[in-house]
Short mmCIF file of C-alpha atoms and ligand atoms in Angstrom, two decimals:
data_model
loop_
_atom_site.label_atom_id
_atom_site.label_comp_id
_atom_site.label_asym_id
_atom_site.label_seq_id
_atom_site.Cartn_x
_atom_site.Cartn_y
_atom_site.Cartn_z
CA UNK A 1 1.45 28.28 1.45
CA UNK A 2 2.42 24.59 0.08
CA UNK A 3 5.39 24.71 -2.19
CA UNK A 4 4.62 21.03 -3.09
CA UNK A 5 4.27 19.61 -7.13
CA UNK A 6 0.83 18.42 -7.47
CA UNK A 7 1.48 14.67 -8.32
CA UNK A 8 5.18 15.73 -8.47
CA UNK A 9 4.43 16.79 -12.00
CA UNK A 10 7.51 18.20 -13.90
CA UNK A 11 9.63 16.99 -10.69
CA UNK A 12 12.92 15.08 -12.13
CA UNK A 13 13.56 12.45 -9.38
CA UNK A 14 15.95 10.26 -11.21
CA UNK A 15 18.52 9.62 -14.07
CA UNK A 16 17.28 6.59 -16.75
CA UNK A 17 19.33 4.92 -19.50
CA UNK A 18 16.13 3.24 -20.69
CA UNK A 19 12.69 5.49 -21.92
CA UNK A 20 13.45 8.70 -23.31
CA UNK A 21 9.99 9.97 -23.76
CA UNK A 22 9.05 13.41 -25.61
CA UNK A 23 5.73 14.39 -24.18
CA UNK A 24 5.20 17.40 -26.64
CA UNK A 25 6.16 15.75 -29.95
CA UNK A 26 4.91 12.36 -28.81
CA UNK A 27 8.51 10.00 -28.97
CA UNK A 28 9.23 6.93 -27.04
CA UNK A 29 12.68 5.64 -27.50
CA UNK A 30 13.87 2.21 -25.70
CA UNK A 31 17.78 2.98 -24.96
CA UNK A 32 17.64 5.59 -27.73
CA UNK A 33 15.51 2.91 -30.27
CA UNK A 34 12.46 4.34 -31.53
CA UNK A 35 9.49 2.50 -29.97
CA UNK A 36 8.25 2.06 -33.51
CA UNK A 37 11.06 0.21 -34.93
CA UNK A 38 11.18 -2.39 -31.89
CA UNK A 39 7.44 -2.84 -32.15
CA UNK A 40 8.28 -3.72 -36.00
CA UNK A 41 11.22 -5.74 -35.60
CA UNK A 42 12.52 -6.68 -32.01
CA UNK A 43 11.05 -8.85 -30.03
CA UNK A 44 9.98 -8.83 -25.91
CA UNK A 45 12.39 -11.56 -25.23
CA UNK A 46 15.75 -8.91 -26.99
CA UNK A 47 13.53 -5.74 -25.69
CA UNK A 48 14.36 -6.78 -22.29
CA UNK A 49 18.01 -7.90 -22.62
CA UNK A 50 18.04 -3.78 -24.58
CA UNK A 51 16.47 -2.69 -21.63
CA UNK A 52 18.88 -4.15 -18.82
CA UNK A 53 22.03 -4.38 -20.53
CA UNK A 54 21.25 -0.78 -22.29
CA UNK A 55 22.36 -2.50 -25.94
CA UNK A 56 20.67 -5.01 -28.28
CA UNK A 57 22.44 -8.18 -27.75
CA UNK A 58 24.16 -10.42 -30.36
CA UNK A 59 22.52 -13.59 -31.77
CA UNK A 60 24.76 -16.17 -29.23
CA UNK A 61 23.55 -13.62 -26.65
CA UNK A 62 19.97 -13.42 -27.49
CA UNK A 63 19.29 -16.85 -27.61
CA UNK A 64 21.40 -17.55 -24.18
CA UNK A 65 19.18 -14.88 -22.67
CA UNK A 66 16.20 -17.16 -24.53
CA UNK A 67 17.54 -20.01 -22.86
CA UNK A 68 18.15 -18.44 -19.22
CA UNK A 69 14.60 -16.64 -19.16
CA UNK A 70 12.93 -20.38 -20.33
CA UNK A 71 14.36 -22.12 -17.91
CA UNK A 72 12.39 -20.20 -15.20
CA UNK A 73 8.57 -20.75 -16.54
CA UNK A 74 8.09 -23.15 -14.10
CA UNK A 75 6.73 -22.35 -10.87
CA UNK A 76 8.17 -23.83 -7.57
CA UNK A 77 5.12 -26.39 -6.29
CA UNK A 78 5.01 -24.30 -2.83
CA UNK A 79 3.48 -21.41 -5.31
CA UNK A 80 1.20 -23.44 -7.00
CA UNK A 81 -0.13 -25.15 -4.27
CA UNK A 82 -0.48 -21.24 -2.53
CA UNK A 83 -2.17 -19.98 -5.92
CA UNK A 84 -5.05 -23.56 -5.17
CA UNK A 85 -5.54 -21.36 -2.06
CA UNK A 86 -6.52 -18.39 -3.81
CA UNK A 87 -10.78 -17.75 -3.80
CA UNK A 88 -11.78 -17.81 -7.07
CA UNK A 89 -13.25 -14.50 -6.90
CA UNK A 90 -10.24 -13.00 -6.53
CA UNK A 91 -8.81 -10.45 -8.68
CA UNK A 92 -6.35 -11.34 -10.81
CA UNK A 93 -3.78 -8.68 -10.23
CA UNK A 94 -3.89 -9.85 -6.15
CA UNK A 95 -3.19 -13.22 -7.20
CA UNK A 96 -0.05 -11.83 -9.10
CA UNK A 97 0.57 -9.47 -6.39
CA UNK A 98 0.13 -12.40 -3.55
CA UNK A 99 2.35 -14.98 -5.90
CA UNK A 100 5.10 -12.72 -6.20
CA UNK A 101 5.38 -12.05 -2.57
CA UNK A 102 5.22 -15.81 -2.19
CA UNK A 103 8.02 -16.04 -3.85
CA UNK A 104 10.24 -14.00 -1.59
CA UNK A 105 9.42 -16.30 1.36
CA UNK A 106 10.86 -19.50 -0.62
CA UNK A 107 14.02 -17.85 -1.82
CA UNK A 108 16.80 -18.57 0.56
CA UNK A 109 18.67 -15.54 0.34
CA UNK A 110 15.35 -12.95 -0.38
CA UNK A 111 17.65 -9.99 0.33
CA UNK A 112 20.05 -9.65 -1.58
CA UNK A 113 20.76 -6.63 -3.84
CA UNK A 114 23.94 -7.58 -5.17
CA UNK A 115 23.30 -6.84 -8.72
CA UNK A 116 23.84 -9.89 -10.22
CA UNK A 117 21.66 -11.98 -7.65
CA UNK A 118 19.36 -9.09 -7.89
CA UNK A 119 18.99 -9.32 -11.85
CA UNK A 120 18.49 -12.94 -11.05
CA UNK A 121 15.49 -12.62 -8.69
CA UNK A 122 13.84 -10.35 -11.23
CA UNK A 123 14.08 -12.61 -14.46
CA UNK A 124 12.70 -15.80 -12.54
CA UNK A 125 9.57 -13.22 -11.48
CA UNK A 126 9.54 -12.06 -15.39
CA UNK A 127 9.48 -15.47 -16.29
CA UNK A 128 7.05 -17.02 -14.01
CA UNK A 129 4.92 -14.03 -13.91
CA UNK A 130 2.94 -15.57 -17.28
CA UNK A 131 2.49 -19.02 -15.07
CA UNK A 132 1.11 -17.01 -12.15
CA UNK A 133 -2.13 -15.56 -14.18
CA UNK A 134 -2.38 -19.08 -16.17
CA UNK A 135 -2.56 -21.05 -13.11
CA UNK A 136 -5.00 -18.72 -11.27
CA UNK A 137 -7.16 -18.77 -14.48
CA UNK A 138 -7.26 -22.20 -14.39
CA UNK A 139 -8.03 -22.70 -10.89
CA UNK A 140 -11.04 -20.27 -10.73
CA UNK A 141 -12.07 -22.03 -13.72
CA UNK A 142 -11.83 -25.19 -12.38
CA UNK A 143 -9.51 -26.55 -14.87
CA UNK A 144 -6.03 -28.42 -14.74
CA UNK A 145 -3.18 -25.83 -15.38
CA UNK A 146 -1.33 -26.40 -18.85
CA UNK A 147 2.40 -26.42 -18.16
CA UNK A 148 4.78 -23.96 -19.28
CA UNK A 149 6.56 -24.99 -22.29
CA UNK A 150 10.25 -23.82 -22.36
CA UNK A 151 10.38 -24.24 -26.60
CA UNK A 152 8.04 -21.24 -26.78
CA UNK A 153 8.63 -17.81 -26.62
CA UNK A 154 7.53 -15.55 -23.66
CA UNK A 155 4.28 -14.45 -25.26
CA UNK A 156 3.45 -18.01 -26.97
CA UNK A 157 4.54 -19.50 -23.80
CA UNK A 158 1.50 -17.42 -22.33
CA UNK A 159 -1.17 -17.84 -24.20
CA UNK A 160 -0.48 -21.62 -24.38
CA UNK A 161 -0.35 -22.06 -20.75
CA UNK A 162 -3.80 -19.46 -20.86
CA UNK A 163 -5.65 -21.26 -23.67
CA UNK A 164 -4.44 -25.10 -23.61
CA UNK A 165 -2.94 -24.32 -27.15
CA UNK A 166 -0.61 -22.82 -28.92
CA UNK A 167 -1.08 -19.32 -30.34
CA UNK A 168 -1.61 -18.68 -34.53
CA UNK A 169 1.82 -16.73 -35.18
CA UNK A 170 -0.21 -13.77 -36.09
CA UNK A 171 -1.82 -13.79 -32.45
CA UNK A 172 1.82 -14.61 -31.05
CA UNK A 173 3.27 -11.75 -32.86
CA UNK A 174 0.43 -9.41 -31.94
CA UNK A 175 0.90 -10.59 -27.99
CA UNK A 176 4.95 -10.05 -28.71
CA UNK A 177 4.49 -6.56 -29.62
CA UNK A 178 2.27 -5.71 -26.60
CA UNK A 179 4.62 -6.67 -24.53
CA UNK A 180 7.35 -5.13 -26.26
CA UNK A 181 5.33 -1.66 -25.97
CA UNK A 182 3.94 -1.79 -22.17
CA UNK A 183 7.67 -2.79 -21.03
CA UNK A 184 9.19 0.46 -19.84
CA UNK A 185 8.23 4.34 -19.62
CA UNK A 186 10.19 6.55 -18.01
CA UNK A 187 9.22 7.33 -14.17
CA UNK A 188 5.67 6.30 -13.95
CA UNK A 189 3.72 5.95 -10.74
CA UNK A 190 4.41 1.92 -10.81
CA UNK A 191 8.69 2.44 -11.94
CA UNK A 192 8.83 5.20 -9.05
CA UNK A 193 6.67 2.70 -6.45
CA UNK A 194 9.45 0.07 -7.25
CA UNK A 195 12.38 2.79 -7.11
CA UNK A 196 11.18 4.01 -3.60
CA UNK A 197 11.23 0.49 -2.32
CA UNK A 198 14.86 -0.25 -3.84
CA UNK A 199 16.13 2.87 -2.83
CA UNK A 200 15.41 1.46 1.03
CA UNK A 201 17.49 -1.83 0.40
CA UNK A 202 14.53 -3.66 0.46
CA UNK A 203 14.00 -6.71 -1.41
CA UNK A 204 13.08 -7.29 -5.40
CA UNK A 205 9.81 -9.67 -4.12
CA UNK A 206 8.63 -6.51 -2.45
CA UNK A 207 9.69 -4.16 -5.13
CA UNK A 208 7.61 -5.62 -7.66
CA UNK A 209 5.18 -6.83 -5.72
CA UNK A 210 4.26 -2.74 -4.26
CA UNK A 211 4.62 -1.61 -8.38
CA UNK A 212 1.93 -4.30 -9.21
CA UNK A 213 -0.08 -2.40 -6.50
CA UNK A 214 0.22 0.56 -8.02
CA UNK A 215 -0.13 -0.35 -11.64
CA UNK A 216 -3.69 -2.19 -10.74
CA UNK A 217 -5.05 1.72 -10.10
CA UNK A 218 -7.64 3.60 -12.46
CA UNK A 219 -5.56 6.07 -13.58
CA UNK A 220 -2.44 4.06 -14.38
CA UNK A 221 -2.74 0.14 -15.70
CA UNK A 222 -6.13 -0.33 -14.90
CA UNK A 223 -7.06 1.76 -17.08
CA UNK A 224 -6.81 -0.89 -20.20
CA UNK A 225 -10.21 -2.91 -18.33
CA UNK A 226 -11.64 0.50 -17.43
CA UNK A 227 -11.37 1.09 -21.46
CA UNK A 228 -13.24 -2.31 -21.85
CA UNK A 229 -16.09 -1.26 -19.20
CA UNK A 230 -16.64 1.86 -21.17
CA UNK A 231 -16.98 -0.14 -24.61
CA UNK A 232 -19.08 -2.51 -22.77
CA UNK A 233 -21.37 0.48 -21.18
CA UNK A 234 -21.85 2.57 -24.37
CA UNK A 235 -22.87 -0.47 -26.59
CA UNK A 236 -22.83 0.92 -30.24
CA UNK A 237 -21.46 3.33 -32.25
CA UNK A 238 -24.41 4.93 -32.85
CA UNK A 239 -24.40 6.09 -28.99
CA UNK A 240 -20.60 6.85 -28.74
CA UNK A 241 -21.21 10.70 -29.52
CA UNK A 242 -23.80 11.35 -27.11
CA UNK A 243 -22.10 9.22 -23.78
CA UNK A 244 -19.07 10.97 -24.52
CA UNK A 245 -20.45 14.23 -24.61
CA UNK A 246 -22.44 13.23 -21.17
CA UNK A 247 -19.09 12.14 -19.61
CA UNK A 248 -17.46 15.13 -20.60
CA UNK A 249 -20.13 17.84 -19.17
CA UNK A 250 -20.11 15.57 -15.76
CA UNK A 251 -16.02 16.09 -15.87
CA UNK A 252 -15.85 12.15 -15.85
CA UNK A 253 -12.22 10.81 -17.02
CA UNK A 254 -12.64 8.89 -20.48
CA UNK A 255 -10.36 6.01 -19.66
CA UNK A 256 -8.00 5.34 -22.38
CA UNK A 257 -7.12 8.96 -22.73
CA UNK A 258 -5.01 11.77 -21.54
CA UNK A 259 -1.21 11.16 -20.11
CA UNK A 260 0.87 13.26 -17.71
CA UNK A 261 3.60 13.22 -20.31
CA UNK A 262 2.12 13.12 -23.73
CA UNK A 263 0.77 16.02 -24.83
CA UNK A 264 0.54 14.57 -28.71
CA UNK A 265 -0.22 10.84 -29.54
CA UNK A 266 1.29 8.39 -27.58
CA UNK A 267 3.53 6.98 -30.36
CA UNK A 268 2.23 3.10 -28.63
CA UNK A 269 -1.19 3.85 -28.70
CA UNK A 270 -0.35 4.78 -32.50
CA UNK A 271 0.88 1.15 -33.04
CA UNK A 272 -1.77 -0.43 -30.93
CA UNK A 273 -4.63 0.92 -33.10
CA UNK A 274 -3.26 -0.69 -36.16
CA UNK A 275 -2.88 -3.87 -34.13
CA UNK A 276 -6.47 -3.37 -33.07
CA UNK A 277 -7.76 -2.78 -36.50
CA UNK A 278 -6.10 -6.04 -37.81
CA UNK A 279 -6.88 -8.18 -34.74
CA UNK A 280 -10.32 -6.57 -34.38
CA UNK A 281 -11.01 -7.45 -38.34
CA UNK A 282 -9.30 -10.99 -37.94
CA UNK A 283 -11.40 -12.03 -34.95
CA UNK A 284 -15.16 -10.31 -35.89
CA UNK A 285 -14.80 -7.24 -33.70
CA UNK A 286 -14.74 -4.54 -36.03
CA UNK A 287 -17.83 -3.22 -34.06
CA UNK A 288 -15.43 -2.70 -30.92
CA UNK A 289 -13.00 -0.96 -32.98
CA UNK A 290 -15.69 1.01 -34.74
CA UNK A 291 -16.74 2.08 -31.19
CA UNK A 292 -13.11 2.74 -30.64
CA UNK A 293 -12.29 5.34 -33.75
CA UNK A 294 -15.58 6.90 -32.99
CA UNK A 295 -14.56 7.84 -29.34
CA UNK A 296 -11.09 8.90 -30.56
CA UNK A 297 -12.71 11.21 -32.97
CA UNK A 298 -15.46 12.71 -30.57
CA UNK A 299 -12.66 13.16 -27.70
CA UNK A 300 -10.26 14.71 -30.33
CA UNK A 301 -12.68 16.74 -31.73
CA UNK A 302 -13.31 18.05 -27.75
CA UNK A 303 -10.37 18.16 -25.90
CA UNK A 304 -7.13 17.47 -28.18
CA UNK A 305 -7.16 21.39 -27.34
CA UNK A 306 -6.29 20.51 -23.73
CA UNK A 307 -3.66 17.60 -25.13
CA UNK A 308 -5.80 15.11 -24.26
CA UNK A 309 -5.29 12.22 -26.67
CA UNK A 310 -5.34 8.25 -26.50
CA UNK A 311 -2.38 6.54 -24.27
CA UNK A 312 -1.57 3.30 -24.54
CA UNK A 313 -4.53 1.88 -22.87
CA UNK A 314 -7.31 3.00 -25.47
CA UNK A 315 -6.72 0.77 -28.50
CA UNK A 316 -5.02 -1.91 -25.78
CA UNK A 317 -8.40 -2.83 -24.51
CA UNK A 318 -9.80 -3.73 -28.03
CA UNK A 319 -6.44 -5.52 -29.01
CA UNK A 320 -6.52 -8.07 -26.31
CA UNK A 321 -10.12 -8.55 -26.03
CA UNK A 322 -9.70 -9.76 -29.26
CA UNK A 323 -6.77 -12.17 -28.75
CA UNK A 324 -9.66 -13.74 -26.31
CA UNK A 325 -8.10 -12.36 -22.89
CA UNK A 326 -11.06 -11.67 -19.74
CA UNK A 327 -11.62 -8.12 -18.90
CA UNK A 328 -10.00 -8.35 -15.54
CA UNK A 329 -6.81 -9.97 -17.04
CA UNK A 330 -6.01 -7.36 -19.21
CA UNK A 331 -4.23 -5.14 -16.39
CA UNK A 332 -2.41 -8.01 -15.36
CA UNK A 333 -0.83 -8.36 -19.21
CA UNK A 334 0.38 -4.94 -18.80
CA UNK A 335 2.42 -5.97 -15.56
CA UNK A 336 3.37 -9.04 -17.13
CA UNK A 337 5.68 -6.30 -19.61
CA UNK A 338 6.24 -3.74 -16.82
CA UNK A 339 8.34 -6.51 -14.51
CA UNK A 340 11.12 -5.70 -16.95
CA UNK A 341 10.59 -2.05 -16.63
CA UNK A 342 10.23 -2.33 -12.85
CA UNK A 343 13.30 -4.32 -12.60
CA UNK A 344 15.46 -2.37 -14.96
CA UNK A 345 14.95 0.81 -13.03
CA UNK A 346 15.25 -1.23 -9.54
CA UNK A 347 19.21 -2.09 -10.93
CA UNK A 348 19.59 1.36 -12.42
CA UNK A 349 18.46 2.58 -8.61
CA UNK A 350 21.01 0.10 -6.91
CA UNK A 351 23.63 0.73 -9.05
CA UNK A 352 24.11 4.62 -7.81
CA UNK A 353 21.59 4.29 -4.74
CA UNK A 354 20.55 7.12 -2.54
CA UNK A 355 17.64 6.72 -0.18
CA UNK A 356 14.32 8.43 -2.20
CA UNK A 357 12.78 10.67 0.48
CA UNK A 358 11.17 13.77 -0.95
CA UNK A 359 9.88 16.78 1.79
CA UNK A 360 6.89 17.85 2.65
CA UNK A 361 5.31 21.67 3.07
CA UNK A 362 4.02 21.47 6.76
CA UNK A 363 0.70 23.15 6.27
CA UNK A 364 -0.72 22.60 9.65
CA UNK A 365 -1.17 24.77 12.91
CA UNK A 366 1.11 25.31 15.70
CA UNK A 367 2.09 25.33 19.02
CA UNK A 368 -1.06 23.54 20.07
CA UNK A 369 -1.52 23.03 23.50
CA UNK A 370 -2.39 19.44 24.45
CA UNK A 371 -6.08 18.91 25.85
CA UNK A 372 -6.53 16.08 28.47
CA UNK A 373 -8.63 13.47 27.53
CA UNK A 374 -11.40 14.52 30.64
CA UNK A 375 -11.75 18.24 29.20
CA UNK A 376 -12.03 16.89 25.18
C1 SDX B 1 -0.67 4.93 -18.00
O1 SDX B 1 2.90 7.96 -16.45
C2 SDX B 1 3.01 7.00 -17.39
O2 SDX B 1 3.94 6.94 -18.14
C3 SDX B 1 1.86 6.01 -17.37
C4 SDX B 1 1.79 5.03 -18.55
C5 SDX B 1 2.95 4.03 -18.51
O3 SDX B 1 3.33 3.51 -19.57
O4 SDX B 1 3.40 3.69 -17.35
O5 SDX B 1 1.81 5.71 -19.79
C6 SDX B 1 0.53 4.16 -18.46
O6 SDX B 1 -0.95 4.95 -16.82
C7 SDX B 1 -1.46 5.74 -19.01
C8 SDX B 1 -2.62 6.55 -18.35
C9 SDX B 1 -3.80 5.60 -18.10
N1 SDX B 1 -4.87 6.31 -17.36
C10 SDX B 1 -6.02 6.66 -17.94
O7 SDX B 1 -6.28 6.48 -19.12
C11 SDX B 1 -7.04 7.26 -16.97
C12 SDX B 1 -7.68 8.51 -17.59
N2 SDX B 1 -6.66 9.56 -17.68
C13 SDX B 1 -6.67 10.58 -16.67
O8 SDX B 1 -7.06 10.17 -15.39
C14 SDX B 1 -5.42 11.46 -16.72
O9 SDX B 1 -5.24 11.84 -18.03
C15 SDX B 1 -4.11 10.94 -16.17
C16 SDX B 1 -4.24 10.42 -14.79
C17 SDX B 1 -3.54 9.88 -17.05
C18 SDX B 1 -3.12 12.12 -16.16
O10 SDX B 1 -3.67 13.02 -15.32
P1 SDX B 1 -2.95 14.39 -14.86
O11 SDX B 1 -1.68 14.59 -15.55
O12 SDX B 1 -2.94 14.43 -13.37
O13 SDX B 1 -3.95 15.45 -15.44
P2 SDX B 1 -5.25 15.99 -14.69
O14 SDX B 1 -6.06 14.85 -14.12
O15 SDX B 1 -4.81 17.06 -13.76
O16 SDX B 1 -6.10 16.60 -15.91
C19 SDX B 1 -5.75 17.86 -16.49
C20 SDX B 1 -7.01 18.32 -17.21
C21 SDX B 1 -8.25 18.29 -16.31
O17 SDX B 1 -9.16 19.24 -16.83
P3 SDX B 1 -9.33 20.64 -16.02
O18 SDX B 1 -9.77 20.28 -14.60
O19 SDX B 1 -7.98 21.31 -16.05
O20 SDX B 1 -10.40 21.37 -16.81
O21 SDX B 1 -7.32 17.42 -18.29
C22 SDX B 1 -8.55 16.78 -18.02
C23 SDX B 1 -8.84 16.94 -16.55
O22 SDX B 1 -10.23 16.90 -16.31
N3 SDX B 1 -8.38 15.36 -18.35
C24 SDX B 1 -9.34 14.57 -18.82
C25 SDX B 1 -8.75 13.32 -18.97
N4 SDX B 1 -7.47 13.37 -18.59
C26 SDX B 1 -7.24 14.64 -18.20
N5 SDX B 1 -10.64 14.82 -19.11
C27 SDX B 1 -11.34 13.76 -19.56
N6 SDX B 1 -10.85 12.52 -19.73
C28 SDX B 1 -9.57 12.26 -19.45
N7 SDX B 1 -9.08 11.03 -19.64
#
């Protein structure tokens, strides 16, 4: 009889200094910080200093972390001419993936896990994650890639190297905050993927490079396009009631919605559908957010029972269609945060290290006896 924790739900695998996340009452907290009051006045660029250094940093600080991050943008031309390689058809998040691996074979010293080198490694990824997605863009577009431009921030820095221009403040701000609220979340399938491989000594290139594997699934980042596909699929709000109530009876997953933590609102997805509202009025998608409140209501009104209530994918699909962002590069915005998470939990890992091996129930027969090959 298997002793195992389905999922190894309500299995504590690890200390954090970072996310402190209240499932039932639906808190987030950033290093004890309410999620809501860095959304409303810290930035991504201070969120990850907070994150890593487990304090807000002082003004000389901040903008020498500014400076540091900034000075990274740039990617090494061995990676761009690698990303010219890629097929056009690829997906996006493989291009990331691919890049970042890349990466690790043109660093002299790949291996290291002394902390500071370590930290090092992982802030040039952070930083020239957002050149990594604008350069494949560009190349399956067949366009010339827009250089990174080190007097931006992070997010502006994105969507000018993404668009050829720079960003309205409003649609910088609105980019800031995403990242600010996809950055860290306790010991999610993608932070425990990047814990395992830390825990084995292994190297930061493959650490993030196996948690932006497991962030692309369904039921974990990819869930913001899979929120997109839906909208797409149902079409109006007229027919929201009636496809939800379809997908319900054939136990489909609504995408967008339910959490193995949260059994309230997820305090992000709170703060992304005002951001969606805003953006979706701004940019002539009220439709999609129409869509949007009408699924909320019709899943509420169905399954809040079971705590089944938006995460922070729902109201992200509508908020970065509507900055202009493809479909398929939506999962690859929430990495473009989670690389601080990821990296954050890879130093807290090294920093009192034990090698993560959890057991098994053997739930198999034995003493089988072995059947030559001529008598099978
Ligand atoms: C993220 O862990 C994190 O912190 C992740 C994350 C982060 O910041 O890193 O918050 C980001 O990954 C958010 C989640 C994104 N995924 C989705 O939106 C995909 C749809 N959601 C589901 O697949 C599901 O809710 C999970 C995977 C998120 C959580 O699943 P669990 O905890 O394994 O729960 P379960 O699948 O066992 O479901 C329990 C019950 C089931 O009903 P019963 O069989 O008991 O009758 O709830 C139902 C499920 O059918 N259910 C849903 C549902 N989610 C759960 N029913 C319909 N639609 C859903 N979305």
């Amino acid at each position: 009889m298997s002793t195992a924790s389905k999922g190894l739900e309500g299995i504590v695998a690890a200390d954090t200094q970072m996310s402190f996340i209240d499932g039932e009452k639906g808190v987030l907290e950033y290093v004890g910080i309410p999620i809501d009051e860095l959304a409303r006045h810290s930035t991504f660029e201070e969120t990850v200093f907070l994150l890593w250094n487990r304090r807000l940093p002082s003004r000389t600080e901040l903008e020498s972390f500014q400076r540091e991050m900034r000075s990274e943008y740039d990617l090494p031309a061995p990676i761009e001419k690698i990303i010219e390689t890629f097929p056009a058809g690829a997906q996006p998040m493989h291009a990331l993936r691919t890049a970042v691996s890349a990466m690790g074979m043109f660093d002299p010293d790949p291996n290291s896990v002394d902390p500071a080198q370590y930290r090092r490694k992982a802030l040039s990824i952070l930083a020239k994650a957002p050149a990594i997605i604008a350069a494949f863009d560009a190349r399956r577009n067949g366009r010339l890639v827009t250089r990174a431009d080190p007097s931006l921030s992070f997010a502006a820095n994105f969507l000018w190297m993404l668009n050829g221009k720079r960003p309205t403040p409003a649609m910088e701000r609105a980019f800031d905050v995403c990242m600010i609220l996809h950055a860290d979340h306790g010991l999610n399938a993608s932070t425990f993927t990047a814990r395992v491989i830390a825990s084995t000594l292994s190297d930061v290139y493959s650490a993030m490079a196996g948690a932006i594997g497991a962030l692309r699934g369904p039921l974990h980042g990819g869930a913001n396009e899979g929120v997109m596909t839906m909208l797409n699929e149902i079409g109006s709000v007229e027919k929201v009631d009636a496809w939800v109530e379809d997908a319900l009876r054939n136990k489909k997953k609504i995408m967008g919605f339910g959490h193995r933590v949260y059994r309230a609102y997820d305090p992000r997805a709170t703060y992304l559908k005002t951001l969606a509202e805003q953006l979706s009025k701004d940019t002539g998608n009220e439709r999609l957010f129409e869509m949007s409140r009408r699924i909320e209501t019709a899943m509420l009104n169905a399954v809040a029972a079971k705590g089944i209530y938006p995460n922070v994918d729902f109201y992200s699909a509508t908020t970065y269609h509507s900055l202009g962002l493809k479909l398929d590069l939506f999962t690859p915005m929430f990495a473009l945060s989670r690389i601080s998470g990821w990296a954050g939990h890879c130093l807290e890992q090294l920093a009192a290290n034990r090698l993560i091996r959890p057991d098994a129930d053997y739930v198999g027969p034995h003493d089988v006896a072995y059947t030559p090959l001529a008598a099978r």
